[in-house]
Structures are given as C-alpha cells and as structure tokens.
mmCIF file of C-alpha atoms in Angstrom:
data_model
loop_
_atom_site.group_PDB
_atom_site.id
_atom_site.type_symbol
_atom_site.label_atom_id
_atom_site.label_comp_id
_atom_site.label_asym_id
_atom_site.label_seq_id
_atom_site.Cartn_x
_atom_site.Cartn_y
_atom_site.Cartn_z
ATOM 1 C CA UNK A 421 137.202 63.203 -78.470
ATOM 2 C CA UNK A 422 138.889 64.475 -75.613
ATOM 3 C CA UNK A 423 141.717 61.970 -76.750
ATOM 4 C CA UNK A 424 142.359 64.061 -79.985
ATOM 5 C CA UNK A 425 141.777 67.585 -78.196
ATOM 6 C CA UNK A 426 144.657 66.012 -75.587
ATOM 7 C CA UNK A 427 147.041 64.976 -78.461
ATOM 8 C CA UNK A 428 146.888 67.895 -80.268
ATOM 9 C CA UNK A 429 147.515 70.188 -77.396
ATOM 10 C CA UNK A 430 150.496 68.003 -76.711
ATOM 11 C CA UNK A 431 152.477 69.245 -79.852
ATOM 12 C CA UNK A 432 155.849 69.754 -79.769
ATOM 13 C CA UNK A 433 156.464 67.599 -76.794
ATOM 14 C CA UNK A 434 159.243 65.363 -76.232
ATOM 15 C CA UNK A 435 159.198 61.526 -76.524
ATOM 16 C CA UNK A 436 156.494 59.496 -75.923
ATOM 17 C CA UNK A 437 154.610 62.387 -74.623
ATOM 18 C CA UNK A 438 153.395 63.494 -77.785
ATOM 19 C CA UNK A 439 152.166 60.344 -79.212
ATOM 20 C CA UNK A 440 150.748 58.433 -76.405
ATOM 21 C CA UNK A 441 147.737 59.121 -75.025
ATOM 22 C CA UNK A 442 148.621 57.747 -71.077
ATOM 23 C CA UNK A 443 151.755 60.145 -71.565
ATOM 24 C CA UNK A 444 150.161 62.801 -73.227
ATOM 25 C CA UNK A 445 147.338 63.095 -70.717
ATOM 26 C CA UNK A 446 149.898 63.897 -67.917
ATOM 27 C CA UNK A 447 152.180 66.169 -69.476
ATOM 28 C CA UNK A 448 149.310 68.164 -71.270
ATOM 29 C CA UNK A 449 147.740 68.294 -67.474
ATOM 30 C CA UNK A 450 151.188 69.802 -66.199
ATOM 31 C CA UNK A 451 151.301 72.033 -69.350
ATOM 32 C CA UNK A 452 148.368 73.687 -68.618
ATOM 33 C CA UNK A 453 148.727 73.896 -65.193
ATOM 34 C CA UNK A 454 152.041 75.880 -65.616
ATOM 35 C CA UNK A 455 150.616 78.249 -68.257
ATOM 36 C CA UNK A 456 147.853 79.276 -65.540
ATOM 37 C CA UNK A 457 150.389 79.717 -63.088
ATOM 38 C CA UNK A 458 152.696 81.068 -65.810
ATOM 39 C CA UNK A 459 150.078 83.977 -66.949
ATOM 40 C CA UNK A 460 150.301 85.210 -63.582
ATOM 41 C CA UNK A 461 154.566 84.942 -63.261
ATOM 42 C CA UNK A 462 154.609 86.674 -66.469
ATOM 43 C CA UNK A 463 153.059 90.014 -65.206
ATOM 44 C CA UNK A 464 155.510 89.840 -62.550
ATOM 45 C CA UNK A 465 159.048 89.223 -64.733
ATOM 46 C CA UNK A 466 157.752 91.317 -66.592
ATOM 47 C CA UNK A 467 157.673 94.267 -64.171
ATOM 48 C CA UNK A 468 160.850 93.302 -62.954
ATOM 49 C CA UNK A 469 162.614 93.091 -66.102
ATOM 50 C CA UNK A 470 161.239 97.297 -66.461
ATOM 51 C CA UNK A 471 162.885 98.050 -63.433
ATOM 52 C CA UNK A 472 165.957 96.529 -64.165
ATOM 53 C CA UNK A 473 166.043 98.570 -67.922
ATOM 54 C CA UNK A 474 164.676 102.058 -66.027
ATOM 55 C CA UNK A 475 168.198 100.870 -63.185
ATOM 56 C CA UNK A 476 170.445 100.708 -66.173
ATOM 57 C CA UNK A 477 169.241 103.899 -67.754
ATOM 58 C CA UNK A 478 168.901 105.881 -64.939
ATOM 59 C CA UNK A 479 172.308 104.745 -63.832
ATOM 60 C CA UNK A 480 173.821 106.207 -66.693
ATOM 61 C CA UNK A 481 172.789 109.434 -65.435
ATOM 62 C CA UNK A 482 174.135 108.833 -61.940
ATOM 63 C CA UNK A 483 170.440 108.226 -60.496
ATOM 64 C CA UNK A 484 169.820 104.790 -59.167
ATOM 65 C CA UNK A 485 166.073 103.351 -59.682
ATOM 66 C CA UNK A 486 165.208 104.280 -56.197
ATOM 67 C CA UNK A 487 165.497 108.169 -56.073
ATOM 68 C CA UNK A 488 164.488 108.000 -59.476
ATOM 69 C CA UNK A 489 160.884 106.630 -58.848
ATOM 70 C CA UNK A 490 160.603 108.894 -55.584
ATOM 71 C CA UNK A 491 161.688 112.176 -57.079
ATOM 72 C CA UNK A 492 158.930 110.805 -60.145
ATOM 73 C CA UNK A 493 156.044 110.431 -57.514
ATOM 74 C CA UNK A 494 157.231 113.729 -55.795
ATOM 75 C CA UNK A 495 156.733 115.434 -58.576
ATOM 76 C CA UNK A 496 153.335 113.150 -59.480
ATOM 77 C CA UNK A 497 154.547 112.137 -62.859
ATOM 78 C CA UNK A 498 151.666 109.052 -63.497
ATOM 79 C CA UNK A 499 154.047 107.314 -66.312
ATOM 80 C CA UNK A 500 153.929 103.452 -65.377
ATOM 81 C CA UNK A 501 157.290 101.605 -65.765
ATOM 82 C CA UNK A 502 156.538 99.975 -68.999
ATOM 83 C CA UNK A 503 156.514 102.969 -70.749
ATOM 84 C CA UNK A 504 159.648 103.989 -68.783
ATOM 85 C CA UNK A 505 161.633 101.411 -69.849
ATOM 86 C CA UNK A 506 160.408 102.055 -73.703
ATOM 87 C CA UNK A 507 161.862 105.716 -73.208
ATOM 88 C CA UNK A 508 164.686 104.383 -71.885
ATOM 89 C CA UNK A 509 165.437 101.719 -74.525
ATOM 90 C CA UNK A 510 164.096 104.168 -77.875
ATOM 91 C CA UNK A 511 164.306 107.901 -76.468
ATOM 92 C CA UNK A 512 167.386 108.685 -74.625
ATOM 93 C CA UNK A 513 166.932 112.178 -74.580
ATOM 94 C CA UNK A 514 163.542 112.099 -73.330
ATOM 95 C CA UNK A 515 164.458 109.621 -70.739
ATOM 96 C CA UNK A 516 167.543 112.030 -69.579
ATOM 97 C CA UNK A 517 165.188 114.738 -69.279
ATOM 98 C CA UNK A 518 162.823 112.361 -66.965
ATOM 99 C CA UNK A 519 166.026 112.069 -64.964
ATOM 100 C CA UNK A 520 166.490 115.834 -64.687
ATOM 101 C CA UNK A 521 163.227 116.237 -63.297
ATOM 102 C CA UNK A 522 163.583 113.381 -60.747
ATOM 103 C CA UNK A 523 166.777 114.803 -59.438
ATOM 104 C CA UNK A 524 165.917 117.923 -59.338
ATOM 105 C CA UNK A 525 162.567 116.484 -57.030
ATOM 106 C CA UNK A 526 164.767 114.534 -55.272
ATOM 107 C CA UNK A 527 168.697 115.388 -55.161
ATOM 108 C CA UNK A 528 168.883 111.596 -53.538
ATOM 109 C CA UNK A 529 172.667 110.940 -54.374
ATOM 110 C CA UNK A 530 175.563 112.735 -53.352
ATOM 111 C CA UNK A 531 178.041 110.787 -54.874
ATOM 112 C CA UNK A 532 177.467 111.083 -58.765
ATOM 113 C CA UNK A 533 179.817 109.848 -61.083
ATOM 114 C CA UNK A 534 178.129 109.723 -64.853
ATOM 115 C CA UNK A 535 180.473 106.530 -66.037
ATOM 116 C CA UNK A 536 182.112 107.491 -69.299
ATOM 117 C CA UNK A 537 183.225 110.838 -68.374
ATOM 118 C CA UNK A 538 186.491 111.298 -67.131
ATOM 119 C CA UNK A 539 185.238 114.186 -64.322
ATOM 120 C CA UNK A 540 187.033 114.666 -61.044
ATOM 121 C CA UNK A 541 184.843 112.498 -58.571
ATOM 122 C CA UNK A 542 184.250 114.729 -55.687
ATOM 123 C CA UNK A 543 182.547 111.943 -53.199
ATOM 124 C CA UNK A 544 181.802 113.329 -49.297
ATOM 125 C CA UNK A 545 183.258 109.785 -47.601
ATOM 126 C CA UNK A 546 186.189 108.744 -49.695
ATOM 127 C CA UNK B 933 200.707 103.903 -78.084
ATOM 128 C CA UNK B 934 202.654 100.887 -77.647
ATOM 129 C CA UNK B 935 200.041 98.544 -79.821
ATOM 130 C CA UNK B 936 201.975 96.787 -81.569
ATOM 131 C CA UNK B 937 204.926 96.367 -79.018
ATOM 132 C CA UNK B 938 202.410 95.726 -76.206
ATOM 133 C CA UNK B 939 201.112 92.933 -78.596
ATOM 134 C CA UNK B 940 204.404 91.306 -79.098
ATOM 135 C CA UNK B 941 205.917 91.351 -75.797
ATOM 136 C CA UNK B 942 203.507 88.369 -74.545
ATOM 137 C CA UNK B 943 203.576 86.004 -77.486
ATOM 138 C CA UNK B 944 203.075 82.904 -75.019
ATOM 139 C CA UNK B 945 199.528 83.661 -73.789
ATOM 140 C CA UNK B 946 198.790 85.419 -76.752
ATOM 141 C CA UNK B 947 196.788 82.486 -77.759
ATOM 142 C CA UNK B 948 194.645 82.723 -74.710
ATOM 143 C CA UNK B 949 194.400 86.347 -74.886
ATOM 144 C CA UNK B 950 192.362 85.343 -78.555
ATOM 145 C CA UNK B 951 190.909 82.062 -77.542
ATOM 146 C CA UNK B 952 187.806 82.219 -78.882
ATOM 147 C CA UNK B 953 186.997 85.773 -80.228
ATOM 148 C CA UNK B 954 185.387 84.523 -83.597
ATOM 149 C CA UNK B 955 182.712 83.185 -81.392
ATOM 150 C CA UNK B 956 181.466 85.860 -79.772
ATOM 151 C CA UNK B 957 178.981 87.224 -81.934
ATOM 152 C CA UNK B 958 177.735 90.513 -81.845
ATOM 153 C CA UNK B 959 180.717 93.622 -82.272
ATOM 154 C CA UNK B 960 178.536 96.034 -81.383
ATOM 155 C CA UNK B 961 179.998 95.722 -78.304
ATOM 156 C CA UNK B 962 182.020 97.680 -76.401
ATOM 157 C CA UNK B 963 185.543 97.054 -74.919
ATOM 158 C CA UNK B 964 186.070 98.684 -71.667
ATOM 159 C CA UNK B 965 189.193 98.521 -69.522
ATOM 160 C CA UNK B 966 189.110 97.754 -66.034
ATOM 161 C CA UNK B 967 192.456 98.733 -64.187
ATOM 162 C CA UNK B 968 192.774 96.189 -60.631
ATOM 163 C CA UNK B 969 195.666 97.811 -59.188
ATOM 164 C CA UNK B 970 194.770 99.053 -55.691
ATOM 165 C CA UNK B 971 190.735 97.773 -56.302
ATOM 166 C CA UNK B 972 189.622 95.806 -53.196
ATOM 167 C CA UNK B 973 189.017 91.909 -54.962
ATOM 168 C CA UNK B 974 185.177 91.755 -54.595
ATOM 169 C CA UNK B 975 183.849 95.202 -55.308
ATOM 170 C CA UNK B 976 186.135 95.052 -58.394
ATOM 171 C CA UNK B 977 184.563 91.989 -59.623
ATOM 172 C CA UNK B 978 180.746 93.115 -58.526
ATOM 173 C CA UNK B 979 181.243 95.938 -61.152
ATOM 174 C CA UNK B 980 182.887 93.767 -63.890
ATOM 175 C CA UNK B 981 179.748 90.782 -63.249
ATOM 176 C CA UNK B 982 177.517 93.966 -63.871
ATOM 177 C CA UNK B 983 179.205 95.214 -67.037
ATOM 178 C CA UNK B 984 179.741 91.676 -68.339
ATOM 179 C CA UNK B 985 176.030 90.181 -68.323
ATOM 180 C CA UNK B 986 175.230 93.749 -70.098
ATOM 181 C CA UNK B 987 172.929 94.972 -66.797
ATOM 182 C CA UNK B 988 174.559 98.519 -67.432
ATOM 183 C CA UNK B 989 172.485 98.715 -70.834
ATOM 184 C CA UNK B 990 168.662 99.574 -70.386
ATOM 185 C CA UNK B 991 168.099 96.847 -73.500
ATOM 186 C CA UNK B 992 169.207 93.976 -71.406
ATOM 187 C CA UNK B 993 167.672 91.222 -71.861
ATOM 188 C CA UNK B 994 168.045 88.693 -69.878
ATOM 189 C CA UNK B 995 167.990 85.735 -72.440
ATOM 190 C CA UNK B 996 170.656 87.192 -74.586
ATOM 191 C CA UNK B 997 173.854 87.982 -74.323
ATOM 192 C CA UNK B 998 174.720 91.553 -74.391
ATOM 193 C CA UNK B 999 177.220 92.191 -72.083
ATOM 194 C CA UNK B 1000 180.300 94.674 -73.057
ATOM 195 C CA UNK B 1001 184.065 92.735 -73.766
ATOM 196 C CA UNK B 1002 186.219 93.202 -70.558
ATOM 197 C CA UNK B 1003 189.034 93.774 -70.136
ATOM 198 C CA UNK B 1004 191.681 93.724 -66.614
ATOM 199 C CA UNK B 1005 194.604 94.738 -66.126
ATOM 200 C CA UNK B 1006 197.205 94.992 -63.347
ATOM 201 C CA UNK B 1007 195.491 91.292 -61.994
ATOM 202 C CA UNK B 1008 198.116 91.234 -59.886
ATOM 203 C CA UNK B 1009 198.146 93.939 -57.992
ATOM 204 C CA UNK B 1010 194.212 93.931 -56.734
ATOM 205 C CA UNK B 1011 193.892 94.006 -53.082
ATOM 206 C CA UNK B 1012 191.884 92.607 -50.434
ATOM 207 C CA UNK B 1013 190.937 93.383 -46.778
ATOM 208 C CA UNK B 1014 191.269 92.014 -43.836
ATOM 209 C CA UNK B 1015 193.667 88.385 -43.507
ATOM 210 C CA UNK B 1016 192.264 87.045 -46.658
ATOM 211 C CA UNK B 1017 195.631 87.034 -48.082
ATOM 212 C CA UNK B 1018 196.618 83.725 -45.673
ATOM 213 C CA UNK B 1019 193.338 83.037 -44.400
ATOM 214 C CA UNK B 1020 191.084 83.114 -47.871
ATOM 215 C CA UNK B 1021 190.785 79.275 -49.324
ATOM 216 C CA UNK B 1022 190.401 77.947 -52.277
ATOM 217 C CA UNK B 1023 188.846 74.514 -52.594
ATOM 218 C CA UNK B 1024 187.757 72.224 -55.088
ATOM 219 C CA UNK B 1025 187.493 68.549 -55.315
ATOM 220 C CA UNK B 1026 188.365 66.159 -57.923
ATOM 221 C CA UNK B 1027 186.412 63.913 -58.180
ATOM 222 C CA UNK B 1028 188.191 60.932 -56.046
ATOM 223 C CA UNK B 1029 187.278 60.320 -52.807
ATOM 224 C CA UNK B 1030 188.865 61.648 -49.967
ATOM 225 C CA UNK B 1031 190.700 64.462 -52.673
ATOM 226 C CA UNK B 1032 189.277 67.975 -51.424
ATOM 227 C CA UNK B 1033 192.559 70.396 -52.511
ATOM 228 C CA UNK B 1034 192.794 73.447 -51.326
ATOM 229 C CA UNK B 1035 195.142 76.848 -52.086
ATOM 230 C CA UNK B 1036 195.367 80.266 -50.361
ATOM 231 C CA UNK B 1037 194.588 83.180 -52.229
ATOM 232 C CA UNK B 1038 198.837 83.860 -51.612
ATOM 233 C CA UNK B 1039 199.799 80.802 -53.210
ATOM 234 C CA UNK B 1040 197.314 81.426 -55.814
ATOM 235 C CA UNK B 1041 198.229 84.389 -56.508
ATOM 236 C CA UNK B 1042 201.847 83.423 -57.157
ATOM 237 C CA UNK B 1043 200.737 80.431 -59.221
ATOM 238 C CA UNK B 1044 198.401 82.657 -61.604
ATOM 239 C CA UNK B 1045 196.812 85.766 -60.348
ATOM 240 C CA UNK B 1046 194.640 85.837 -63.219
ATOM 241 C CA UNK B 1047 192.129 82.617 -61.922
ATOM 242 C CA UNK B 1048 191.963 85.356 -58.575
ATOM 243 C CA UNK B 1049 190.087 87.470 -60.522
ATOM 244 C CA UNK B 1050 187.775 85.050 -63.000
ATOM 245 C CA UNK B 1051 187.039 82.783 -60.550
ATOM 246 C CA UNK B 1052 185.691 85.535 -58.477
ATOM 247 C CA UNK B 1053 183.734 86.641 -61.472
ATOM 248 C CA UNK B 1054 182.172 83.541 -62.161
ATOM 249 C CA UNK B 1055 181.196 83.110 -58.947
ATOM 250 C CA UNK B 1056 178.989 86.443 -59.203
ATOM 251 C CA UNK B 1057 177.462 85.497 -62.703
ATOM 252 C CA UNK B 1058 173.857 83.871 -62.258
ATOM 253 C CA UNK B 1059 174.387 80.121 -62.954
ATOM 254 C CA UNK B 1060 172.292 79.761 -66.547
ATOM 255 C CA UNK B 1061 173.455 78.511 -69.972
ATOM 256 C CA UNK B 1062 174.952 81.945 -70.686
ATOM 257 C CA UNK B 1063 177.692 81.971 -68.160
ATOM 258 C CA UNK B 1064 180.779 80.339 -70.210
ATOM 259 C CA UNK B 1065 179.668 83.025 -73.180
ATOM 260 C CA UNK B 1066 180.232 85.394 -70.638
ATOM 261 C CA UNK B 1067 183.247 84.125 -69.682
ATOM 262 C CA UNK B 1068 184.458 83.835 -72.789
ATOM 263 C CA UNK B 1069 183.785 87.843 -72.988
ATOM 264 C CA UNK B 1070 185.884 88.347 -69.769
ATOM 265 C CA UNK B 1071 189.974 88.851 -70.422
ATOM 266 C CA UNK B 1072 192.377 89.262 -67.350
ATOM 267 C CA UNK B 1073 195.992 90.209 -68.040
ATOM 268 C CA UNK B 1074 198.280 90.416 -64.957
ATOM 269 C CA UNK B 1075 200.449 92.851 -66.059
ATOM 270 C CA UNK B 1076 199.613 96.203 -67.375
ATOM 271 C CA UNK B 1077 199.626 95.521 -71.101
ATOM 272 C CA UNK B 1078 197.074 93.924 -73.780
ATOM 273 C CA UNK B 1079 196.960 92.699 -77.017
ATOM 274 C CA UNK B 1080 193.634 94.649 -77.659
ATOM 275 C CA UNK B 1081 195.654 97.678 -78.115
ATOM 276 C CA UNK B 1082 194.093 98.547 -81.488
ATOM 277 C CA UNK B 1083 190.252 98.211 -80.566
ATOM 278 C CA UNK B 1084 188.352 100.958 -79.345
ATOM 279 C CA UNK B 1085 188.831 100.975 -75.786
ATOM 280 C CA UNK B 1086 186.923 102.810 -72.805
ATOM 281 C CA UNK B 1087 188.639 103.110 -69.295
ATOM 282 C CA UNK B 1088 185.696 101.669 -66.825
ATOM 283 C CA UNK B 1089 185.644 104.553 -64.112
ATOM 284 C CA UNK B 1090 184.832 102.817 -60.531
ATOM 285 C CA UNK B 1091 182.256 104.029 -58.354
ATOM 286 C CA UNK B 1092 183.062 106.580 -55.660
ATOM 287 C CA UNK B 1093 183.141 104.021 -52.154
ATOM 288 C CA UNK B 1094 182.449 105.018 -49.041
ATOM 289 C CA UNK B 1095 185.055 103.066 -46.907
ATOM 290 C CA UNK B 1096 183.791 102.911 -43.060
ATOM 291 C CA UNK B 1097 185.981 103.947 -40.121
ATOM 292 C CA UNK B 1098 188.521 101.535 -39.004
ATOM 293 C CA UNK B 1099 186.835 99.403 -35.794
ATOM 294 C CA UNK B 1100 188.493 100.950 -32.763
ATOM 295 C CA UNK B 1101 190.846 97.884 -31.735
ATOM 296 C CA UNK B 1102 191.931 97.999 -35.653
ATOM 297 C CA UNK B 1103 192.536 101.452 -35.521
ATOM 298 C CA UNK B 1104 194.364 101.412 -32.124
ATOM 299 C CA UNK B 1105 196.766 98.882 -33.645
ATOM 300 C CA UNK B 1106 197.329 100.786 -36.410
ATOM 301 C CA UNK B 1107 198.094 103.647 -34.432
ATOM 302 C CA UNK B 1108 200.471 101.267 -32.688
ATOM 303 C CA UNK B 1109 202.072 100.313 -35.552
ATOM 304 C CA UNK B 1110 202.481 103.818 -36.797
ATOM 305 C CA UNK B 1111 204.597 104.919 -33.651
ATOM 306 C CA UNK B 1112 206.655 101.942 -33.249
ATOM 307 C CA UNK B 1113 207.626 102.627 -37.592
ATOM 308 C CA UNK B 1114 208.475 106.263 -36.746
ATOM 309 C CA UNK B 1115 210.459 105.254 -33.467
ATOM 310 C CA UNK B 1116 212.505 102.675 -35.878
ATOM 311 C CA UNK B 1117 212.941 105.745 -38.183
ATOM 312 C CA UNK B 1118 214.078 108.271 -35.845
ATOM 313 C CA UNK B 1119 216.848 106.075 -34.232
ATOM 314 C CA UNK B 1120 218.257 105.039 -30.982
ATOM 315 C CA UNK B 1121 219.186 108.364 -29.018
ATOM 316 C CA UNK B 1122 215.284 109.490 -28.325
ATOM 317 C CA UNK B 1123 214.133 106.034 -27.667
ATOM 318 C CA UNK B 1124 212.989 106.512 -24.428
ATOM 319 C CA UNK B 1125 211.224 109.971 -24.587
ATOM 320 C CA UNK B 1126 209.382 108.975 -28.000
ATOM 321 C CA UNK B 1127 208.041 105.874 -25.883
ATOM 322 C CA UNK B 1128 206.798 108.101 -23.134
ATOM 323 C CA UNK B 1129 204.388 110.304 -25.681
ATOM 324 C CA UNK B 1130 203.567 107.367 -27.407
ATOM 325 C CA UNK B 1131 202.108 105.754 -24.459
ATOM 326 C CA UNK B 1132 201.039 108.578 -23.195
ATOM 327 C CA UNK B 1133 198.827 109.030 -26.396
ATOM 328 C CA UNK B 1134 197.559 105.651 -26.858
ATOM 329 C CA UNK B 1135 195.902 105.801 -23.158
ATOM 330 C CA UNK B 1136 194.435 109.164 -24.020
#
C-alpha cells in the first residue's frame, strides 16, 4: 500500500526513480522533505521578489525602495508589499502617486535624476 | 542621421554586430544607448548588468528574460581609476597544465577594447542558465557608430556620482604635478621664483 502511495507520488521523476520502489522511496523522502522546507522559502522569495518590483518602480521615479517604505510608514500608509508591487506592475499612475506621497513624507534623495528625461542633473557632490 | 552610412562604414564586424538577433525573442524591448567615453569601467558596467537582466522594470521576473537590448559605444574610451591601466590582470587558463595566460587591461585594450567592457559585464550577471541570452542582448562598439541606427533608440542617462575627495598624499601629488606642468609652461627665466611659491605652498 504504501508502495503504490510512494510510486505515485514519485511521478515525473527521472530514471529509475520513478519505477523502482528502493529508488523511489528515497527520492520521494527528499521530495517531500524539500517541499516542507520549500513552503517556507517560498514566503520568503516571494517577499523579496516584491521588493525588488516596488525598487524598479520606485526607481523610475527617482525614489529608491528605502525612502520609499520610510516616507510610506511616516505617513502610516498599511499597504503590504504584495499589493505594492501589483500597483506597480498594473497601475502606474496610482503607484506614481504612492511615490508622491512618500517623497513628500520623506524628501530622502537629493540627487534625483528620473532616467528617460533629458533634465539638467543638478547633484550637490558632483 | 548617418543610418545608413554609419551602417556601411563597418562592414567587417557587421556580422557580429547581428550575430544572433533572430534569437532573441521578445521586441517589446527596448534599445537604449549607453555612451562609455569618460564612464569609470565598473560603475558603467553595474548600470548596464542592471538594465540588461531587466531589474529596471517592476515586471521582472527573475526566470525570464526581460532585460532591454544594449547598446555601447565609445568602448574605447571608458576610463578607470587608480593604476588599473598597468596593474589590472586578466587571467584565464586553458586548460593545459602549467598554461595560466594573463593580459593587462592596456594590452587588452589595444587588442580589442570591446572584451574590456563584456567581460566586465558578465562578470556582474548572476551565473544561471540565462546569462549567454543576456549576453547575446549586450552589443559593444568601440567607436562611436552602430548599425542599429534605424531602431528606436533611448540614450541611457547615468546616475549623478558622488566622487570622494582625493586622499591627501594623492591630492598633494597632484598638486605637485600641477606646479611642476605650469613651471614647464611658463619657461626658463622665472624658474627659480616660481619654485620658491611652489614650495612655499606645498608646506603650507
């Protein structure tokens, strides 16, 4: 019984792994092991792959994720970065109005240069 | 502009300039232009790693490839800090035992100033099945002109840098070397007073 649950969780697997049972038992083991430890790695890629899309988007605004996220809790907006990085992706001009919030919160950078304009760059250290 | 002239002054590495467009997929992307002359080596190349693996887009993801076409220019003219331009070595080995090569960055740059620039790319792109796409999206010219003159190009603006004061010894022997250029340029008949208020300003 536990022979057929075994083999049938080892679908899809490579070789010998997915036919023989002494193969199969190990590999299914290690399977399920990383899924446990995989549920828990995904919460946290996850996360991290938000902040990098709420870094892009902000930076196209000349705000860098940092002073972003402080002028957000300065001004105690509760959005989580999931949803951030959905406004980001779908609504541009929402998300740009986020940003105008933020930096008005938190004027963070001095040095702003929005990338495809063509503006004179007026930086303090240069 | 000069399109079609720019495309047929460089007919021999016109074929590399096009290696391997029809593969790249998407052309939803953009092409943006980065110009090297006067950027310091690294910096240059942090930006372009950025732009190429698409982490300037907030719908990266990171297992696709969605990085903008690249473009630079004026390879030959990027700078670099510091003695790098004797001291900075290339090595690689071939294979053979006993073989390690090695090149400076100044005899690299006079064999192909182009492989300056990628290699420090490369080097900055995360090491995953996605990095030769990437490459492929990367084109270095080491002159000024392109054959991409028809596409829709955008100039990459750098980010303002903060460059940090010289180190006092540094800046002392640039001061040094300052005085002793204008000394050479204002001749033989002040010599001597010149050299008084020039060490007279050094030890103040």
């Amino acid at each position: 019984m536990n022979k057929k649950e075994i083999l049938k969780l080892a679908k899809g697997f490579r070789g010998r792994a997915k036919n023989c049972i002494r193969i199969a038992r190990e590999r299914v083991e290690k399977a399920l092991q990383y899924s446990y430890r995989d549920r828990r790695n995904k919460k946290r890629d996850m996360r991290s792959l938000w902040i990098q899309r709420i870094n892009a988007g902000t930076r196209q605004h000349g705000v860098n994720y940092g002073n972003f996220m402080h002028g957000l809790m300065k001004e105690n907006i509760q959005l989580n970065r999931k949803v951030l990085s959905e406004i980001s992706m779908h609504e541009p001009y929402s998300f740009k109005a986020l940003v105008d919030i933020s930096r008005s919160a938190f004027p963070g950078n001095k040095h702003v240069v929005l990338p495809t304009r063509k503006v004179n760059v007026s930086s303090i250290n240069v | 502009m000069a399109a079609q002239a720019a495309a047929t002054t460089f007919n021999g590495n016109l074929k590399k300039a096009l290696a391997g467009l029809r593969r790249i997929d998407l052309e939803g992307l953009r092409w943006r232009v980065f110009d090297a002359k006067g950027q310091v080596l690294g910096r240059l190349a942090s930006q372009i790693s950025t732009v190429i693996q698409g982490k300037d887009k907030p719908t990266y993801a990171p297992n696709r490839d969605d990085g903008d076409m690249c473009i630079v220019i004026n390879a030959k003219d990027v700078c670099v800090t510091g003695r790098k331009l004797t001291d900075k070595v290339y090595y690689w080995h071939t294979g053979y035992i006993g073989h390690l090569k090695e090149r400076t960055l100044k005899d690299q740059m006079a064999k192909d100033p182009t492989e300056v620039i990628r290699k420090a790319v490369l080097r900055m792109l995360p090491r995953n099945k996605l990095r030769d796409d990437r490459d492929r999206k990367l084109r270095i010219f080491a002159d000024g002109e392109h054959p991409f003159g028809d596409r829709p190009l955008e100039p990459y603006v750098m980010p303002p840098r903060n460059v940090r004061e010289m180190r006092p010894r540094a800046r002392r022997a640039l001061i040094r070397a300052q005085k002793k250029a204008e000394e050479q340029e204002q001749g033989g008949s002040q010599r001597k007073g010149r050299k008084k208020e020039a060490k007279t300003e050094i030890a103040a």
